[in-house]
Coordinates of C-alpha atoms in Angstrom, one line a residue:
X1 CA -7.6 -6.3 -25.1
X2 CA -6.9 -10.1 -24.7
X3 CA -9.7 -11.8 -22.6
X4 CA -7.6 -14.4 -21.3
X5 CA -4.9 -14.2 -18.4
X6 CA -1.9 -12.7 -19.6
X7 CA 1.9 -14.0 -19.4
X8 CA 4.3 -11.1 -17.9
X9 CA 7.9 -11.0 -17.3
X10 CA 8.4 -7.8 -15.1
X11 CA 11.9 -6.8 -15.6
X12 CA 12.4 -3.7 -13.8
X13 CA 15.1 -2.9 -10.0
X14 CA 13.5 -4.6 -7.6
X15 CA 16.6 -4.3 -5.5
X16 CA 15.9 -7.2 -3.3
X17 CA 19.9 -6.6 -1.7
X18 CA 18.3 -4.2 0.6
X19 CA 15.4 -6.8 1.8
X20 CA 12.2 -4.6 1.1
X21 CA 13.8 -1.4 2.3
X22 CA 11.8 0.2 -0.6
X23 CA 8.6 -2.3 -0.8
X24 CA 6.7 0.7 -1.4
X25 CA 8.4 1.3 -5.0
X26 CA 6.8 1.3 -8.4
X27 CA 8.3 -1.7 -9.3
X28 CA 6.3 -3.7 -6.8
X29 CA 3.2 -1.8 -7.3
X30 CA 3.3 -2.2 -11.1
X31 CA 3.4 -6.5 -10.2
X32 CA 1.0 -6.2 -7.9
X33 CA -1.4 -4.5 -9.7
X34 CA -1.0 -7.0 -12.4
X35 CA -1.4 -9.9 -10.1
X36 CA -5.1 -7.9 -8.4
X37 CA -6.2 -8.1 -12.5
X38 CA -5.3 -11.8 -12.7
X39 CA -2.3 -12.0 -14.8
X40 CA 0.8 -14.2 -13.7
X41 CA 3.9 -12.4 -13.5
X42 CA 7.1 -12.9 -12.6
X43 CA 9.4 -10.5 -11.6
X44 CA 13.1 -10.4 -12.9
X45 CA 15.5 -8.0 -10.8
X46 CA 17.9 -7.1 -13.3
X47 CA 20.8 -5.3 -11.4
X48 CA 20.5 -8.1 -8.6
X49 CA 20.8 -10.8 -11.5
X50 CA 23.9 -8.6 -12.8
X51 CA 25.3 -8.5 -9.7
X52 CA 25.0 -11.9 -8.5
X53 CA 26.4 -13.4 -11.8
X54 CA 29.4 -11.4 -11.5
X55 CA 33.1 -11.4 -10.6
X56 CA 33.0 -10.7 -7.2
X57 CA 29.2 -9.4 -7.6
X58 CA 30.9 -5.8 -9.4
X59 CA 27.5 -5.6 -10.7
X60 CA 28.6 -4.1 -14.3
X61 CA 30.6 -7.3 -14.7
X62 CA 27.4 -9.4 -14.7
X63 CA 25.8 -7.4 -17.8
X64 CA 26.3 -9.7 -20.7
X65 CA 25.5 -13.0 -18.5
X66 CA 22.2 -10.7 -17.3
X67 CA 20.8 -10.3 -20.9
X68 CA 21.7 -13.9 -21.6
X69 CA 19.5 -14.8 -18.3
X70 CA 16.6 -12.6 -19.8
X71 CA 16.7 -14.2 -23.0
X72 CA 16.8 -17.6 -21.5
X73 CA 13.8 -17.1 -18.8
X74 CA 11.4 -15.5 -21.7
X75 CA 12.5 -19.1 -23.5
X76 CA 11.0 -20.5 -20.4
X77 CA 8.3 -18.2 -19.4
X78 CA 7.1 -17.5 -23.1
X79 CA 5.6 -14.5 -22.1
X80 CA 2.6 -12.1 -24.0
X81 CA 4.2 -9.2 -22.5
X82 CA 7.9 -8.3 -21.4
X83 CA 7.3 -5.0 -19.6
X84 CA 10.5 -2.9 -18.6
X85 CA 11.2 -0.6 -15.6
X86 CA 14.4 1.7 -15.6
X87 CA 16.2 -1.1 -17.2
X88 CA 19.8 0.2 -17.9
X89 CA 21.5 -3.0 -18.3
X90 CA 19.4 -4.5 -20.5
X91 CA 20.9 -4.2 -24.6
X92 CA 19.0 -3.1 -27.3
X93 CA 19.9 -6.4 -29.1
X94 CA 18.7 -8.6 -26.8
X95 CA 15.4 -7.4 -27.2
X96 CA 15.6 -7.6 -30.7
X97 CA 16.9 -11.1 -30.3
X98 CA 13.7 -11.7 -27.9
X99 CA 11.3 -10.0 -30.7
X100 CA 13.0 -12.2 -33.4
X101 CA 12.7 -15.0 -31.7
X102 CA 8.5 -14.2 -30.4
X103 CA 7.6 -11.8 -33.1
X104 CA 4.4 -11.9 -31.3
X105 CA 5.3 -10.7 -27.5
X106 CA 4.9 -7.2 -26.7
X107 CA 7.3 -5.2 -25.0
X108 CA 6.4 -2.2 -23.0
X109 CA 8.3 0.1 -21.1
X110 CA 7.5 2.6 -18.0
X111 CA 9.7 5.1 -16.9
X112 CA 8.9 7.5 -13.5
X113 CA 11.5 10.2 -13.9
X114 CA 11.9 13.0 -15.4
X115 CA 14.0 13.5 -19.1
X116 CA 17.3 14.8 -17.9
X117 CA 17.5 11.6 -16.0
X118 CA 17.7 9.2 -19.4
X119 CA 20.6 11.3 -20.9
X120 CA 23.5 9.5 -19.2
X121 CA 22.3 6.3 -21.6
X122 CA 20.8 8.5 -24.3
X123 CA 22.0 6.6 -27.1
X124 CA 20.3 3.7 -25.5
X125 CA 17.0 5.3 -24.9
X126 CA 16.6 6.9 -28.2
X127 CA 17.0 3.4 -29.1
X128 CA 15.0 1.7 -27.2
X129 CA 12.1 4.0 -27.5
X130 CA 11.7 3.1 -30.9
X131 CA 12.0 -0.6 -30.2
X132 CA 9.5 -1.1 -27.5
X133 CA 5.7 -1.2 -28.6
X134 CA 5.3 1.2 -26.1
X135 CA 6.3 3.6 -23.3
X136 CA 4.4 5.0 -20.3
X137 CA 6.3 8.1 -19.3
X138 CA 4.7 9.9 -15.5
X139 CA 6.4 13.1 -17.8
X140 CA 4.3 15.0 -20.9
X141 CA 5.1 12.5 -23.1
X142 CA 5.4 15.5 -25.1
X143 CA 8.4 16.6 -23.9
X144 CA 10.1 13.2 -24.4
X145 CA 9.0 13.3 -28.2
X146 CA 10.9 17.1 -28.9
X147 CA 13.9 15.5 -27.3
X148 CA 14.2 11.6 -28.2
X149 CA 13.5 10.9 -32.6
X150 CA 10.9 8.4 -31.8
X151 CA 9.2 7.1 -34.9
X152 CA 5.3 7.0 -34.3
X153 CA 5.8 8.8 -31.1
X154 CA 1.7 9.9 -30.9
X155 CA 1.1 6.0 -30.8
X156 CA 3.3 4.1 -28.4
X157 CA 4.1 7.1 -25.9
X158 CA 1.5 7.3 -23.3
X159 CA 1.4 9.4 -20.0
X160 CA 0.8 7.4 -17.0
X161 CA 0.2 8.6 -13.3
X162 CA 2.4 7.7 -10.5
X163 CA 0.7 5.4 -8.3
X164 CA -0.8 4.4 -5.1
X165 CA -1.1 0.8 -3.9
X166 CA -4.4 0.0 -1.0
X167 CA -2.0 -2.6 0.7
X168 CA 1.0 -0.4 0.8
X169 CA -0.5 3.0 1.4
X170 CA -2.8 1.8 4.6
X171 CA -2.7 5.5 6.3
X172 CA -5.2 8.2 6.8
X173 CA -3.3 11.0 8.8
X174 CA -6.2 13.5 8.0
X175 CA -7.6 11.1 10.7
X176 CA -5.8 11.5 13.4
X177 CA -5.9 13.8 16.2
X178 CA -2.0 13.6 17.4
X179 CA 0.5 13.9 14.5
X180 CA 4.0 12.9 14.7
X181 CA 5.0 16.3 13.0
X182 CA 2.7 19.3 11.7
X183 CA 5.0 19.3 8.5
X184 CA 6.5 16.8 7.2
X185 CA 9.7 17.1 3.8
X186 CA 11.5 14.1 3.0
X187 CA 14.3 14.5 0.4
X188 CA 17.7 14.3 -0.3
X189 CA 20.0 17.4 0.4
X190 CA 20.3 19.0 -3.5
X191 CA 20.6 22.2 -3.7
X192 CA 17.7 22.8 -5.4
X193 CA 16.0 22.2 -2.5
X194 CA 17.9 24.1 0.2
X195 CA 16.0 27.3 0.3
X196 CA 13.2 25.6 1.0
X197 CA 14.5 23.7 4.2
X198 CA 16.2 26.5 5.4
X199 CA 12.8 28.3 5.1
X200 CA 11.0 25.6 7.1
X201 CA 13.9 26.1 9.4
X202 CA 14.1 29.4 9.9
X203 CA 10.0 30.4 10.0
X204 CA 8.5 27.7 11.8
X205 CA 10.4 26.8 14.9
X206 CA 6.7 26.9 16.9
X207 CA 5.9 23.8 14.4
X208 CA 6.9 20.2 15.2
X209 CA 8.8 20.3 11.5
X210 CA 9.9 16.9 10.3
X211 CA 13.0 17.0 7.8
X212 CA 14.3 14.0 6.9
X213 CA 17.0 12.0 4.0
X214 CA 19.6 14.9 4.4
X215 CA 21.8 12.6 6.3
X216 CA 22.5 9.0 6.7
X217 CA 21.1 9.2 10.0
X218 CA 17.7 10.7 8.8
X219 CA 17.4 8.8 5.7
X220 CA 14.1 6.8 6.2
X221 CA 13.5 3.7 4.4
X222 CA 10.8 0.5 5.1
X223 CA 8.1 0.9 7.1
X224 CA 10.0 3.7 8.9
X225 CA 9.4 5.8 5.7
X226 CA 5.4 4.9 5.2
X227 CA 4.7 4.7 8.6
X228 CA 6.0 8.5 9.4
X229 CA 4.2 9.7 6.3
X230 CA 0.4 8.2 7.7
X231 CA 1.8 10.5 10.6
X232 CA 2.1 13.5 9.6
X233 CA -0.2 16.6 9.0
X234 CA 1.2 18.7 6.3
X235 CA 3.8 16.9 3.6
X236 CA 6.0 18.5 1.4
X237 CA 6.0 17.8 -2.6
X238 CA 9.2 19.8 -3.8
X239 CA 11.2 18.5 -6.5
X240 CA 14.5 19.7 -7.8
X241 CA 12.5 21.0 -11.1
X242 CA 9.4 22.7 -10.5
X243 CA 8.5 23.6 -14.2
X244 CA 8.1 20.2 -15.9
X245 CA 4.7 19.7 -17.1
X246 CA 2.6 16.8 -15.6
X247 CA 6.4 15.8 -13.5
X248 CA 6.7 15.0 -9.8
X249 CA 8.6 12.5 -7.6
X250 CA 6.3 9.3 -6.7
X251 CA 6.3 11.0 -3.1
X252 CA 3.8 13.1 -4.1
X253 CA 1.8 9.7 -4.1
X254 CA 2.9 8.5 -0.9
X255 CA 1.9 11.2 1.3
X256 CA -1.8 11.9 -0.7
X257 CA -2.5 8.6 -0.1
X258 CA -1.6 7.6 3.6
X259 CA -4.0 11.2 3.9
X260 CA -1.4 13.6 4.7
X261 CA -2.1 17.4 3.3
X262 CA 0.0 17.9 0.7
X263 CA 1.4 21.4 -0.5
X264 CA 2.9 21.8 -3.6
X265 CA 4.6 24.3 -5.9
X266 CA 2.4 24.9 -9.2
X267 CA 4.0 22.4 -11.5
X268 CA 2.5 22.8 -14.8
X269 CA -0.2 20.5 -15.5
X270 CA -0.4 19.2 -11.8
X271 CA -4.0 20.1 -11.4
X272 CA -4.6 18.1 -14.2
X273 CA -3.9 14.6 -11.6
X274 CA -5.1 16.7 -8.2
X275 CA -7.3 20.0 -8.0
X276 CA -6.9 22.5 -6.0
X277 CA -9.4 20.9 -3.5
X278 CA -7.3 17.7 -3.2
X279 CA -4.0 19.4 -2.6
X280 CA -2.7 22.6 -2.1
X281 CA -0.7 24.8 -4.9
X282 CA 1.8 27.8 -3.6
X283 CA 3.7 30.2 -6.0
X284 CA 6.6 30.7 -4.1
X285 CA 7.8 30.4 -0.5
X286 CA 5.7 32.8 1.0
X287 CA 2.7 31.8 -0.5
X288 CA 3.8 28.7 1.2
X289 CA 4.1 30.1 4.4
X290 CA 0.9 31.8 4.7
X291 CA -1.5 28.8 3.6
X292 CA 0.6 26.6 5.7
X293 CA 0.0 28.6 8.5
X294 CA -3.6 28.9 7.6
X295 CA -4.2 25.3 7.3
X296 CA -2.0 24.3 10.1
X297 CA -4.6 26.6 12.4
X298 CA -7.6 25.9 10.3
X299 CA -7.2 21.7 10.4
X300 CA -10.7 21.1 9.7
X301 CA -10.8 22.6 6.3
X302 CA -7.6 20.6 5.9
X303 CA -8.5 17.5 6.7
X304 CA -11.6 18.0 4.2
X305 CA -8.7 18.8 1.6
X306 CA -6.4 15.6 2.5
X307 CA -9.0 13.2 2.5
X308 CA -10.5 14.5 -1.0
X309 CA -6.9 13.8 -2.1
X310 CA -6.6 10.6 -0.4
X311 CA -10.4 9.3 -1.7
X312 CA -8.8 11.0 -5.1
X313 CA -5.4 8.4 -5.3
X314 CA -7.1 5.3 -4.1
X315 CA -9.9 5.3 -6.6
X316 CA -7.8 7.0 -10.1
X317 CA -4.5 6.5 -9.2
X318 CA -4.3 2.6 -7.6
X319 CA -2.2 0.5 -9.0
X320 CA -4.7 -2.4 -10.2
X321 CA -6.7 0.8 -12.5
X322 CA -3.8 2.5 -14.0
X323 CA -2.1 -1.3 -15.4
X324 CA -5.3 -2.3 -16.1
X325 CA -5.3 0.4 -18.2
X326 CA -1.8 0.1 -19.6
X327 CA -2.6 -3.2 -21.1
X328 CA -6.0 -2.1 -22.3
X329 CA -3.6 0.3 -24.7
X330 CA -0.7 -1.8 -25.5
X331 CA -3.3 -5.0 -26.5
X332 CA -5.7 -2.8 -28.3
X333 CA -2.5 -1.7 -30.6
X334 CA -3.6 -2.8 -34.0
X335 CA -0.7 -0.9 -35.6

């Protein structure tokens, strides 16, 4: 690991069109856990640089004069590390052009979804894997090797948390007294996760039930969105696959740390990141319903639970340890 401060172009979707709508995304918290460690970076929004180089800002008509822009600021910036985010738009042979040109730099990338969510650019993640010194997957990294032909795969692809951020999540619902809503799901309407709404629903009309991001009109974004989680008793972590190893939506963070209770299905693996005394595991939905009922009458032995949690994602999961850590392995690489 490099003692010095480190030079980091952050190229990930920043998505400043919506004006911090979604400050509380991994994108930021990646930079600003960079920043805490004391390593300048600066941040490149990719689709907003497609889009605002474009024919009438169609952002796909701003690709090629994107990847020219990225070339151009590391010929400015002369960065030790380009670290990518979901970065869609950029080509595989502009970083080979940028590695050609620097055959020092590193290049890193992270990726916080699931596998089934690269196959609509497969041929350029299979790619890319193998170009990029390294790749931090919140997924077994396992199960990216048995689907992507990434050469040296036990090397350069790591497993990293999702993560928390102490200036973003500021919350400790296990705290309070009077709680906007006794349970709390936020999600978009799949159909994956009907059953489970029409369960909360259906079997807990004498609960102040919270469902929100099925419609336009409930979607919550801002400080909408983080302030109603530091409100809220019990939250929800359902995803539309239950059965990945180690996988969950970055909500999962969210609510644990603003200190709401969180109940979750038995991913595979999960306990691995949170115990059974930080969160609560269900099998299905009436193993749901009774421990939500228990804990919802029993709110001291859940607050104990939520603020183990909480006290869990601030001091493993916050964003300034897990990138620290990330450049510990990616500047250690002697390969």
């Amino acid at each position: 690991m490099q003692n010095k401060p480190l030079r980091i172009l952050h190229c990930a979707n920043f998505n400043e069109k919506i004006l911090g709508a979604t400050f509380y995304a991994t994108d930021y918290k990646i930079s600003n856990g960079l920043i805490r460690n004391g390593h300048f970076v600066h941040n490149f929004s990719y689709r907003d640089v497609a889009r605002n180089l474009a024919f009438m800002r169609i952002r796909n008509f701003g690709k090629a004069p994107m990847n020219r822009e990225l070339i151009a600021t590391v010929d400015q910036i002369n960065p030790d590390l380009l670290l990518l985010g979901h970065s869609e738009l950029v080509d595989n042979v502009t970083l080979e052009v940028i590695k050609a040109r620097r055959p020092s730099i590193k290049i890193a990338m992270w990726w916080v979804d699931w596998v089934a969510n690269m196959t609509p650019q497969r041929a350029l993640y299979e790619r890319r894997l193998n170009i990029a010194d390294h790749v931090f997957l919140t997924t077994d990294p396992d199960i990216f090797k048995a689907e992507f032909a990434v050469e040296n795969a036990d090397r350069k692809m790591h497993f990293m948390p999702n993560i928390c951020d102490s200036s973003v999540e500021t919350g400790q619902a296990f705290a309070k007294d009077d709680h906007l809503h006794d349970i709390v799901f936020i999600g978009r309407p799949d159909i994956e996760r009907k059953p489970l709404i029409t369960h909360l629903q259906e079997r807990f009309k004498e609960f102040n039930v919270g469902i929100y991001g099925q419609t336009l009109e409930t979607l919550l974004l801002g400080d909408d969105y983080n302030a109603t989680l530091a409100q809220c008793f019990i939250g929800i972590n359902f995803n539309r696959r239950n059965d990945i190893p180690l996988a969950s939506s970055d909500r999962l963070l969210h609510m644990v740390a603003n200190g709401c209770l969180v109940m979750s299905p038995n991913v595979p693996r999960l306990d691995e990141i949170f115990s059974d005394k930080e969160i609560v595991y269900f099998d299905d939905f009436k193993d749901f319903e009774d421990k939500a009922r228990y804990y919802l009458t029993h709110r001291d032995e859940a607050r104990q639970i939520a603020e183990a949690g909480y006290r869990r994602a601030h001091r493993d999961y916050e964003a300034q340890k897990v990138v620290e850590n990330m450049l510990t392995t990616i500047f250690s690489d002697t390969a």
